[in-house]
């Protein structure tokens, strides 16, 4: 069964550095999403992406964050000048249409030191 | 506004049946998804109801009543591996997750 894949599984970065989290959505899916989950808290929506542009973003998704579809398969989340509070699990998800269920990758655990 | 209610915890015995209820209020609504999440893991898609009625997928079934803004997840023949958190997730252009229901399975 096709699945969403995310790399790396764990990223450790010094505060202030930039990180790029990578995702390969399911191949025939057109809608892409990033969510995050701070340890012990609920999963929070960050951003949705369709047709090479952001469809919606939450208030968490400020100027520190950006997303890109650099080629036909990858979908990336860039976090500039990371802060301690950016430490969380980051999940990528995709679906074939916005009214279809979303499928999640296994996540990237981001640890900011 | 948006709101989501499901029990915070449920305990059941291995082999039994358990129902997790969900009521929601959202501005946009395509359907109701259910996800399972084990500690440290990713949300795993279980079931989706776009229309009223019951959807059955193996041991799991999900029900939706749009007019009541209500749904439930039914888990049958509970196994120890079903111990996890379960989230009902109203879906429009994004998923809004609540705090979920932590399901404890006793042997």
Coordinates of N, CA and C in Angstrom, one line a residue:
Chain A
X1 N 0.9 -1.2 0.0 CA 0.0 0.0 0.0 C 0.9 1.2 0.0
X2 N 0.6 2.2 -0.9 CA 1.4 3.4 -0.9 C 1.4 4.2 0.4
X3 N 2.5 4.8 0.7 CA 2.5 5.6 2.0 C 3.3 6.8 1.8
X4 N 3.1 7.7 2.8 CA 3.8 9.0 2.9 C 5.1 8.7 3.6
X5 N 6.3 9.1 3.0 CA 7.5 8.9 3.7 C 8.2 10.2 4.1
X6 N 8.8 10.2 5.2 CA 9.4 11.4 5.7 C 10.9 11.2 6.1
X7 N 11.7 12.1 5.8 CA 13.1 12.0 6.2 C 13.6 13.4 6.8
X8 N 14.5 13.4 7.7 CA 15.0 12.2 8.5 C 14.0 11.8 9.5
X9 N 14.2 10.7 10.2 CA 13.3 10.3 11.3 C 13.5 11.1 12.5
X10 N 14.8 11.6 12.7 CA 15.2 12.4 13.8 C 16.2 13.4 13.4
X11 N 16.0 14.7 13.7 CA 16.9 15.7 13.4 C 17.2 16.5 14.7
X12 N 18.5 16.6 14.9 CA 19.0 17.4 16.1 C 19.7 18.6 15.5
X13 N 19.4 19.8 16.0 CA 19.9 21.0 15.4 C 20.1 22.0 16.5
X14 N 21.2 22.8 16.4 CA 21.4 23.9 17.3 C 20.4 25.1 17.1
X15 N 20.0 25.7 18.2 CA 19.1 26.8 18.1 C 19.7 27.9 17.2
X16 N 18.9 28.5 16.4 CA 19.3 29.5 15.5 C 19.6 29.0 14.1
X17 N 19.8 27.7 14.0 CA 20.1 27.1 12.7 C 18.8 26.9 11.9
X18 N 19.0 26.6 10.6 CA 17.9 26.3 9.7 C 17.8 24.8 9.5
X19 N 16.5 24.3 9.4 CA 16.3 22.9 9.1 C 15.4 22.8 8.0
X20 N 15.6 21.7 7.2 CA 14.6 21.3 6.2 C 14.1 19.9 6.4
X21 N 12.8 19.8 6.6 CA 12.2 18.5 6.8 C 11.6 18.0 5.4
X22 N 11.8 16.8 5.1 CA 11.4 16.3 3.8 C 10.3 15.3 3.8
X23 N 9.5 15.3 2.8 CA 8.4 14.4 2.7 C 8.2 14.0 1.3
X24 N 7.8 12.8 1.1 CA 7.4 12.3 -0.2 C 6.0 11.9 -0.1
X25 N 5.0 12.7 -0.6 CA 3.6 12.3 -0.5 C 3.3 11.1 -1.3
X26 N 2.1 10.5 -1.2 CA 1.7 9.4 -2.0 C 1.6 9.9 -3.4
X27 N 2.0 9.1 -4.4 CA 2.3 9.7 -5.7 C 1.1 10.3 -6.5
X28 N -0.1 9.8 -6.3 CA -1.2 10.4 -7.0 C -2.0 11.5 -6.2
X29 N -1.4 11.8 -5.1 CA -2.1 12.8 -4.2 C -1.7 14.2 -4.7
X30 N -2.6 15.1 -4.5 CA -2.4 16.5 -4.9 C -2.4 17.5 -3.8
X31 N -2.8 17.1 -2.6 CA -3.0 18.1 -1.5 C -2.0 17.6 -0.4
X32 N -1.2 18.6 0.1 CA -0.2 18.2 1.0 C -0.3 19.1 2.3
X33 N 0.1 18.5 3.4 CA -0.1 19.2 4.7 C 1.1 19.0 5.6
X34 N 1.4 19.9 6.5 CA 2.3 19.7 7.6 C 1.5 20.0 8.9
X35 N 1.8 19.1 9.8 CA 1.3 19.2 11.2 C 2.4 19.1 12.1
X36 N 2.3 19.5 13.3 CA 3.3 19.3 14.4 C 2.6 18.8 15.7
X37 N 3.4 18.1 16.5 CA 2.9 17.7 17.8 C 4.0 17.9 18.8
X38 N 3.8 18.8 19.6 CA 4.8 19.0 20.7 C 4.5 17.9 21.8
X39 N 5.6 17.4 22.4 CA 5.5 16.3 23.3 C 4.3 16.5 24.3
X40 N 3.4 15.5 24.3 CA 2.4 15.5 25.3 C 1.2 16.4 24.9
X41 N 1.2 17.0 23.7 CA 0.1 17.8 23.3 C -0.5 17.3 22.1
X42 N -1.6 17.9 21.6 CA -2.3 17.4 20.5 C -1.7 17.8 19.2
X43 N -2.0 17.1 18.1 CA -1.5 17.4 16.8 C -2.1 18.7 16.3
X44 N -1.2 19.6 15.8 CA -1.7 20.9 15.4 C -1.4 21.1 13.9
X45 N -2.4 21.7 13.2 CA -2.3 22.0 11.8 C -1.3 23.2 11.6
X46 N -0.4 23.0 10.6 CA 0.5 24.1 10.3 C 0.1 24.8 8.9
X47 N 0.0 23.9 7.9 CA -0.1 24.5 6.5 C -0.7 23.5 5.6
X48 N -1.4 23.9 4.6 CA -1.9 23.1 3.5 C -1.4 23.7 2.2
X49 N -1.2 22.8 1.2 CA -0.5 23.2 0.0 C -1.2 22.5 -1.2
X50 N -1.5 23.3 -2.2 CA -2.1 22.7 -3.4 C -1.7 23.5 -4.6
X51 N -1.4 22.8 -5.7 CA -1.2 23.5 -7.0 C -0.1 24.6 -6.8
X52 N 1.0 24.1 -6.1 CA 2.2 24.9 -5.9 C 2.0 26.2 -5.1
X53 N 1.0 26.2 -4.3 CA 0.8 27.4 -3.4 C 0.1 27.0 -2.1
X54 N 0.4 27.8 -1.1 CA -0.2 27.6 0.2 C -1.7 27.8 0.1
X55 N -2.5 26.9 0.6 CA -4.0 27.0 0.6 C -4.5 27.7 1.9
X56 N -3.9 27.2 2.9 CA -4.2 27.7 4.2 C -3.1 27.6 5.2
X57 N -2.9 28.4 6.1 CA -1.9 28.3 7.2 C -2.5 28.7 8.5
X58 N -1.9 28.1 9.6 CA -2.3 28.5 10.9 C -1.5 29.6 11.4
X59 N -1.9 30.1 12.6 CA -1.1 31.2 13.1 C 0.2 30.8 13.6
X60 N 0.4 29.5 13.8 CA 1.7 29.0 14.1 C 2.7 29.2 13.0
X61 N 2.2 29.1 11.8 CA 3.0 29.1 10.5 C 3.3 30.6 10.2
X62 N 4.4 31.1 10.9 CA 4.7 32.5 10.7 C 5.9 32.6 9.7
X63 N 6.5 33.7 9.7 CA 7.6 34.0 8.7 C 8.8 33.1 8.9
X64 N 8.9 32.4 10.0 CA 10.0 31.5 10.2 C 9.8 30.2 9.4
X65 N 8.6 29.9 9.0 CA 8.3 28.7 8.2 C 8.1 29.0 6.8
X66 N 8.5 28.0 6.0 CA 8.1 28.0 4.5 C 8.0 26.6 4.0
X67 N 7.3 26.4 3.0 CA 7.1 25.1 2.3 C 7.4 25.3 0.9
X68 N 7.8 24.1 0.3 CA 8.2 24.1 -1.1 C 7.9 22.8 -1.7
X69 N 7.6 22.7 -3.0 CA 7.5 21.5 -3.7 C 8.6 21.6 -4.8
X70 N 9.8 21.2 -4.5 CA 10.9 21.5 -5.4 C 10.9 20.7 -6.6
X71 N 10.3 19.6 -6.6 CA 10.2 18.7 -7.8 C 8.9 18.0 -7.8
X72 N 8.7 17.0 -8.6 CA 7.4 16.3 -8.7 C 7.1 15.3 -7.6
X73 N 8.1 15.1 -6.7 CA 7.8 14.1 -5.7 C 8.0 14.6 -4.2
X74 N 8.9 15.6 -4.0 CA 9.2 16.0 -2.7 C 8.3 17.2 -2.2
X75 N 8.1 17.3 -0.9 CA 7.4 18.4 -0.3 C 8.2 18.7 1.0
X76 N 8.7 20.0 1.1 CA 9.6 20.3 2.2 C 9.0 21.3 3.1
X77 N 9.4 21.3 4.4 CA 9.1 22.3 5.4 C 10.5 22.8 5.8
X78 N 10.7 24.1 5.7 CA 11.9 24.8 6.1 C 11.6 25.6 7.3
X79 N 12.4 25.5 8.3 CA 12.3 26.3 9.5 C 13.6 27.1 9.7
X80 N 13.4 28.4 9.6 CA 14.6 29.3 9.7 C 14.8 29.7 11.1
X81 N 16.1 29.9 11.5 CA 16.4 30.3 12.8 C 15.6 29.6 13.9
X82 N 15.9 28.4 14.0 CA 15.1 27.5 14.9 C 15.2 28.0 16.4
X83 N 14.1 27.8 17.1 CA 14.0 28.1 18.5 C 13.8 26.8 19.3
X84 N 14.0 26.9 20.6 CA 13.8 25.7 21.5 C 12.4 25.2 21.4
X85 N 11.4 26.1 21.3 CA 10.0 25.7 21.2 C 9.6 25.1 19.9
X86 N 10.5 25.0 18.9 CA 10.2 24.3 17.7 C 10.4 22.8 17.8
X87 N 11.0 22.4 19.0 CA 11.2 21.0 19.2 C 9.8 20.3 19.2
X88 N 9.6 19.3 18.3 CA 8.3 18.6 18.2 C 8.4 17.5 17.2
X89 N 7.4 16.7 17.1 CA 7.2 15.8 15.9 C 6.6 16.6 14.8
X90 N 7.1 16.5 13.6 CA 6.5 17.1 12.5 C 6.0 16.0 11.5
X91 N 4.7 16.1 11.2 CA 4.1 15.1 10.4 C 3.7 15.7 9.0
X92 N 4.0 15.0 8.0 CA 3.5 15.4 6.7 C 2.3 14.5 6.3
X93 N 1.3 15.0 5.6 CA 0.2 14.2 5.2 C -0.2 14.6 3.8
X94 N -1.0 13.7 3.1 CA -1.4 14.0 1.8 C -2.8 13.4 1.5
X95 N -3.5 13.9 0.6 CA -4.7 13.2 0.1 C -4.9 13.6 -1.4
X96 N -5.7 12.7 -2.0 CA -6.0 12.9 -3.4 C -6.9 14.1 -3.7
X97 N -7.7 14.4 -2.8 CA -8.6 15.5 -2.9 C -8.9 16.0 -1.5
X98 N -9.2 17.3 -1.4 CA -9.3 17.9 -0.1 C -10.4 17.3 0.8
X99 N -11.4 16.6 0.1 CA -12.5 16.0 0.9 C -12.3 14.6 1.2
X100 N -11.1 14.1 0.9 CA -10.7 12.7 1.2 C -9.8 12.6 2.4
X101 N -9.8 11.4 3.1 CA -9.0 11.3 4.3 C -7.5 11.6 4.0
X102 N -6.9 12.1 5.0 CA -5.4 12.4 4.8 C -4.7 11.2 5.4
X103 N -3.5 10.9 4.7 CA -2.7 9.9 5.2 C -1.4 10.5 5.7
X104 N -0.9 10.1 6.8 CA 0.2 10.7 7.5 C 1.5 9.8 7.3
X105 N 2.6 10.6 7.2 CA 3.9 9.9 7.3 C 4.2 9.6 8.8
X106 N 5.4 8.9 9.0 CA 5.8 8.5 10.3 C 6.3 9.6 11.2
X107 N 6.6 10.8 10.5 CA 7.0 12.0 11.3 C 8.5 12.1 11.3
X108 N 8.9 13.4 11.6 CA 10.3 13.7 11.9 C 10.4 14.3 13.3
X109 N 11.2 13.7 14.2 CA 11.3 14.2 15.5 C 12.4 15.3 15.4
X110 N 12.1 16.5 15.7 CA 13.0 17.7 15.6 C 13.3 18.1 17.0
X111 N 14.6 18.0 17.3 CA 15.1 18.4 18.7 C 16.0 19.6 18.5
X112 N 15.7 20.7 19.2 CA 16.5 21.9 19.1 C 17.3 22.0 20.4
X113 N 18.6 22.2 20.3 CA 19.4 22.2 21.4 C 19.9 23.7 21.7
Chain B
X1 N -17.7 29.0 15.8 CA -16.4 28.5 16.3 C -16.3 27.0 16.1
X2 N -15.2 26.4 16.6 CA -15.0 25.0 16.4 C -14.9 24.4 17.8
X3 N -15.5 23.2 17.9 CA -15.3 22.4 19.1 C -15.4 20.9 18.8
X4 N -14.8 20.2 19.7 CA -14.7 18.7 19.5 C -14.8 18.1 20.9
X5 N -15.6 17.1 21.0 CA -15.7 16.4 22.3 C -15.7 14.9 22.2
X6 N -14.8 14.3 22.9 CA -14.8 12.9 23.0 C -14.2 12.6 24.4
X7 N -14.6 11.4 24.9 CA -14.1 11.1 26.3 C -12.6 11.1 26.3
X8 N -12.0 11.5 27.4 CA -10.6 11.6 27.6 C -10.0 10.2 27.7
X9 N -10.7 9.3 28.4 CA -10.1 7.9 28.6 C -11.3 6.9 28.6
X10 N -11.0 5.7 28.1 CA -11.9 4.6 28.2 C -11.1 3.4 28.5
X11 N -11.6 2.5 29.3 CA -11.0 1.2 29.7 C -11.9 0.1 29.3
X12 N -11.3 -0.9 28.7 CA -12.1 -2.1 28.3 C -11.2 -3.3 28.5
X13 N -11.9 -4.5 28.4 CA -11.2 -5.8 28.6 C -10.9 -6.4 27.2
X14 N -9.8 -7.0 27.1 CA -9.4 -7.7 25.9 C -10.6 -8.6 25.4
X15 N -10.9 -8.6 24.2 CA -12.0 -9.4 23.6 C -13.3 -8.7 23.6
X16 N -13.4 -7.6 24.3 CA -14.7 -6.9 24.4 C -14.9 -5.9 23.3
X17 N -16.0 -5.2 23.3 CA -16.4 -4.2 22.3 C -16.4 -2.8 23.1
X18 N -15.9 -1.8 22.4 CA -15.9 -0.5 23.0 C -16.3 0.5 21.9
X19 N -17.1 1.5 22.4 CA -17.5 2.6 21.5 C -17.0 3.9 22.0
X20 N -16.4 4.7 21.1 CA -15.9 6.0 21.4 C -16.7 7.0 20.7
X21 N -17.4 7.9 21.4 CA -18.3 8.8 20.9 C -17.6 10.2 20.6
X22 N -18.1 10.9 19.7 CA -17.5 12.2 19.3 C -18.6 13.1 18.8
X23 N -18.6 14.3 19.4 CA -19.5 15.4 18.9 C -18.6 16.5 18.5
X24 N -19.0 17.2 17.4 CA -18.2 18.2 16.9 C -19.0 19.4 16.4
X25 N -18.3 20.5 16.3 CA -18.8 21.7 15.7 C -17.8 22.4 14.9
X26 N -18.0 22.5 13.6 CA -17.0 23.1 12.7 C -17.6 24.0 11.7
X27 N -16.8 24.9 11.1 CA -17.3 25.8 10.2 C -17.5 25.2 8.8
X28 N -16.6 24.3 8.5 CA -16.6 23.6 7.2 C -16.6 22.1 7.5
X29 N -17.2 21.2 6.7 CA -17.2 19.8 7.0 C -17.4 19.0 5.8
X30 N -16.4 18.2 5.5 CA -16.5 17.2 4.4 C -16.9 15.8 4.9
X31 N -16.4 15.5 6.1 CA -16.6 14.2 6.6 C -15.8 14.1 8.0
X32 N -16.0 12.9 8.6 CA -15.4 12.6 9.9 C -14.4 11.5 9.7
X33 N -13.2 11.7 10.1 CA -12.1 10.7 10.0 C -11.8 10.2 11.5
X34 N -11.3 9.0 11.6 CA -10.8 8.5 12.8 C -9.4 8.1 12.6
X35 N -8.6 8.4 13.6 CA -7.2 8.1 13.6 C -6.8 7.4 14.9
X36 N -5.8 6.5 14.8 CA -5.2 5.9 16.0 C -3.8 6.4 16.1
X37 N -3.4 6.7 17.3 CA -2.0 7.1 17.5 C -1.4 6.4 18.8
X38 N -0.4 5.6 18.5 CA 0.4 5.0 19.7 C 1.4 6.0 20.1
X39 N 1.7 5.9 21.4 CA 2.7 6.8 22.0 C 4.0 6.9 21.1
X40 N 4.3 8.1 20.7 CA 5.5 8.3 19.9 C 5.4 8.0 18.5
X41 N 4.1 7.6 18.1 CA 3.9 7.3 16.7 C 3.1 8.3 15.9
X42 N 2.9 8.0 14.7 CA 2.1 9.0 13.8 C 0.6 8.6 13.9
X43 N -0.2 9.6 13.6 CA -1.6 9.3 13.4 C -1.8 8.3 12.2
X44 N -2.5 7.2 12.5 CA -2.8 6.2 11.5 C -4.3 6.3 11.1
X45 N -4.6 6.4 9.9 CA -5.9 6.5 9.4 C -6.7 5.2 9.7
X46 N -7.9 5.3 10.3 CA -8.7 4.1 10.5 C -9.9 4.0 9.6
X47 N -10.7 5.1 9.6 CA -12.0 5.1 9.0 C -12.4 6.5 8.6
X48 N -13.3 6.6 7.6 CA -13.8 7.9 7.2 C -15.2 7.8 6.8
X49 N -16.0 8.7 7.3 CA -17.5 8.8 7.0 C -17.7 10.1 6.3
X50 N -18.1 10.1 5.0 CA -18.5 11.3 4.3 C -20.0 11.4 4.4
X51 N -20.7 10.3 4.4 CA -22.1 10.3 4.5 C -22.6 9.7 5.8
X52 N -23.9 9.9 6.1 CA -24.5 9.3 7.3 C -24.5 7.8 7.2
X53 N -24.3 7.2 8.3 CA -24.4 5.7 8.4 C -23.2 5.1 8.9
X54 N -23.1 3.8 8.7 CA -22.1 3.0 9.3 C -21.1 2.5 8.2
X55 N -19.8 2.7 8.5 CA -18.7 2.2 7.7 C -18.0 1.1 8.4
X56 N -17.8 -0.1 7.8 CA -17.1 -1.2 8.5 C -15.8 -1.5 7.8
X57 N -14.8 -1.6 8.7 CA -13.5 -2.0 8.1 C -12.9 -3.0 9.1
X58 N -13.1 -4.3 8.9 CA -12.6 -5.3 9.8 C -13.2 -5.2 11.1
X59 N -12.3 -5.1 12.1 CA -12.8 -5.0 13.5 C -13.3 -3.6 13.9
X60 N -13.0 -2.6 13.0 CA -13.4 -1.3 13.3 C -14.6 -0.8 12.5
X61 N -15.5 -0.1 13.1 CA -16.6 0.4 12.4 C -16.8 1.9 12.8
X62 N -17.3 2.7 12.0 CA -17.5 4.1 12.3 C -18.8 4.6 11.8
X63 N -19.4 5.4 12.6 CA -20.8 5.9 12.3 C -20.8 7.4 12.3
X64 N -21.6 8.0 11.4 CA -21.8 9.4 11.3 C -23.3 9.8 11.2
X65 N -23.6 10.8 12.0 CA -24.9 11.5 11.8 C -24.6 13.0 11.6
X66 N -24.7 13.5 10.4 CA -24.4 14.9 10.1 C -25.4 15.8 10.8
X67 N -26.7 15.4 10.9 CA -27.7 16.3 11.4 C -27.4 16.5 12.9
X68 N -26.8 15.5 13.6 CA -26.6 15.5 15.0 C -25.1 16.0 15.3
X69 N -24.3 16.2 14.2 CA -22.9 16.5 14.4 C -22.3 15.5 15.4
X70 N -22.5 14.2 15.1 CA -22.1 13.1 16.0 C -21.6 11.9 15.3
X71 N -20.6 11.3 15.8 CA -20.1 10.1 15.3 C -19.5 9.2 16.3
X72 N -19.3 8.0 16.0 CA -18.6 7.1 16.9 C -17.7 6.1 16.2
X73 N -16.8 5.6 17.0 CA -15.9 4.5 16.5 C -16.2 3.3 17.3
X74 N -16.4 2.2 16.7 CA -16.7 0.9 17.4 C -15.5 0.0 17.2
X75 N -14.9 -0.5 18.2 CA -13.8 -1.4 18.1 C -14.3 -2.8 18.7
X76 N -14.2 -3.8 17.9 CA -14.7 -5.1 18.3 C -13.5 -6.0 18.6
X77 N -13.7 -7.1 19.3 CA -12.7 -8.1 19.6 C -11.4 -7.4 20.0
X78 N -11.5 -6.6 21.0 CA -10.3 -5.8 21.4 C -9.1 -6.7 21.7
X79 N -7.9 -6.1 21.2 CA -6.6 -6.8 21.4 C -5.7 -5.8 22.2
X80 N -4.7 -6.3 22.8 CA -3.8 -5.5 23.6 C -3.2 -4.4 22.7
X81 N -2.9 -4.7 21.5 CA -2.3 -3.7 20.6 C -3.2 -2.6 20.3
X82 N -4.5 -2.7 20.6 CA -5.4 -1.6 20.4 C -5.3 -0.5 21.4
X83 N -4.5 -0.7 22.5 CA -4.2 0.3 23.4 C -3.5 1.5 22.8
X84 N -4.1 2.6 22.7 CA -3.6 3.8 22.0 C -4.6 4.9 22.2
X85 N -4.2 6.1 21.6 CA -5.2 7.2 21.6 C -5.9 7.2 20.3
X86 N -7.2 7.6 20.4 CA -8.1 7.6 19.2 C -8.6 9.0 19.0
X87 N -8.6 9.5 17.8 CA -9.0 10.8 17.5 C -10.1 10.9 16.5
X88 N -11.2 11.5 16.8 CA -12.1 11.8 15.7 C -11.7 13.2 15.2
X89 N -11.8 13.3 13.9 CA -11.2 14.4 13.2 C -12.1 15.0 12.1
X90 N -12.9 16.0 12.4 CA -13.7 16.6 11.4 C -12.8 17.2 10.3
X91 N -13.2 16.9 9.1 CA -12.3 17.3 8.0 C -13.0 18.4 7.1
X92 N -12.3 19.5 7.0 CA -12.6 20.3 5.8 C -11.3 20.4 5.0
X93 N -10.8 21.6 4.8 CA -9.5 21.7 4.1 C -8.3 21.3 5.0
X94 N -8.6 21.1 6.2 CA -7.5 20.7 7.1 C -8.2 19.8 8.2
X95 N -7.4 19.1 9.0 CA -7.9 18.3 10.1 C -7.7 19.1 11.4
X96 N -8.7 19.2 12.2 CA -8.6 19.7 13.5 C -8.6 18.5 14.5
X97 N -7.4 18.3 15.2 CA -7.3 17.3 16.1 C -7.7 17.8 17.5
X98 N -8.4 17.0 18.3 CA -8.7 17.2 19.7 C -7.6 16.5 20.5
X99 N -7.9 16.4 21.8 CA -7.0 15.7 22.7 C -7.1 14.2 22.6
X100 N -8.2 13.7 21.9 CA -8.3 12.3 21.7 C -8.8 11.5 22.9
X101 N -9.1 10.2 22.7 CA -9.5 9.3 23.8 C -8.4 8.3 24.0
X102 N -7.9 8.2 25.2 CA -6.9 7.2 25.5 C -7.6 5.9 25.8
X103 N -7.4 4.8 25.1 CA -8.0 3.5 25.3 C -7.1 2.6 26.0
X104 N -7.5 2.1 27.2 CA -6.7 1.2 28.0 C -7.4 -0.2 27.9
X105 N -6.6 -1.2 27.5 CA -7.1 -2.5 27.4 C -6.5 -3.4 28.5
X106 N -7.5 -4.0 29.3 CA -7.1 -4.9 30.4 C -7.1 -6.3 29.9
X107 N -6.1 -7.1 30.4 CA -6.1 -8.5 30.0 C -7.2 -9.3 30.6

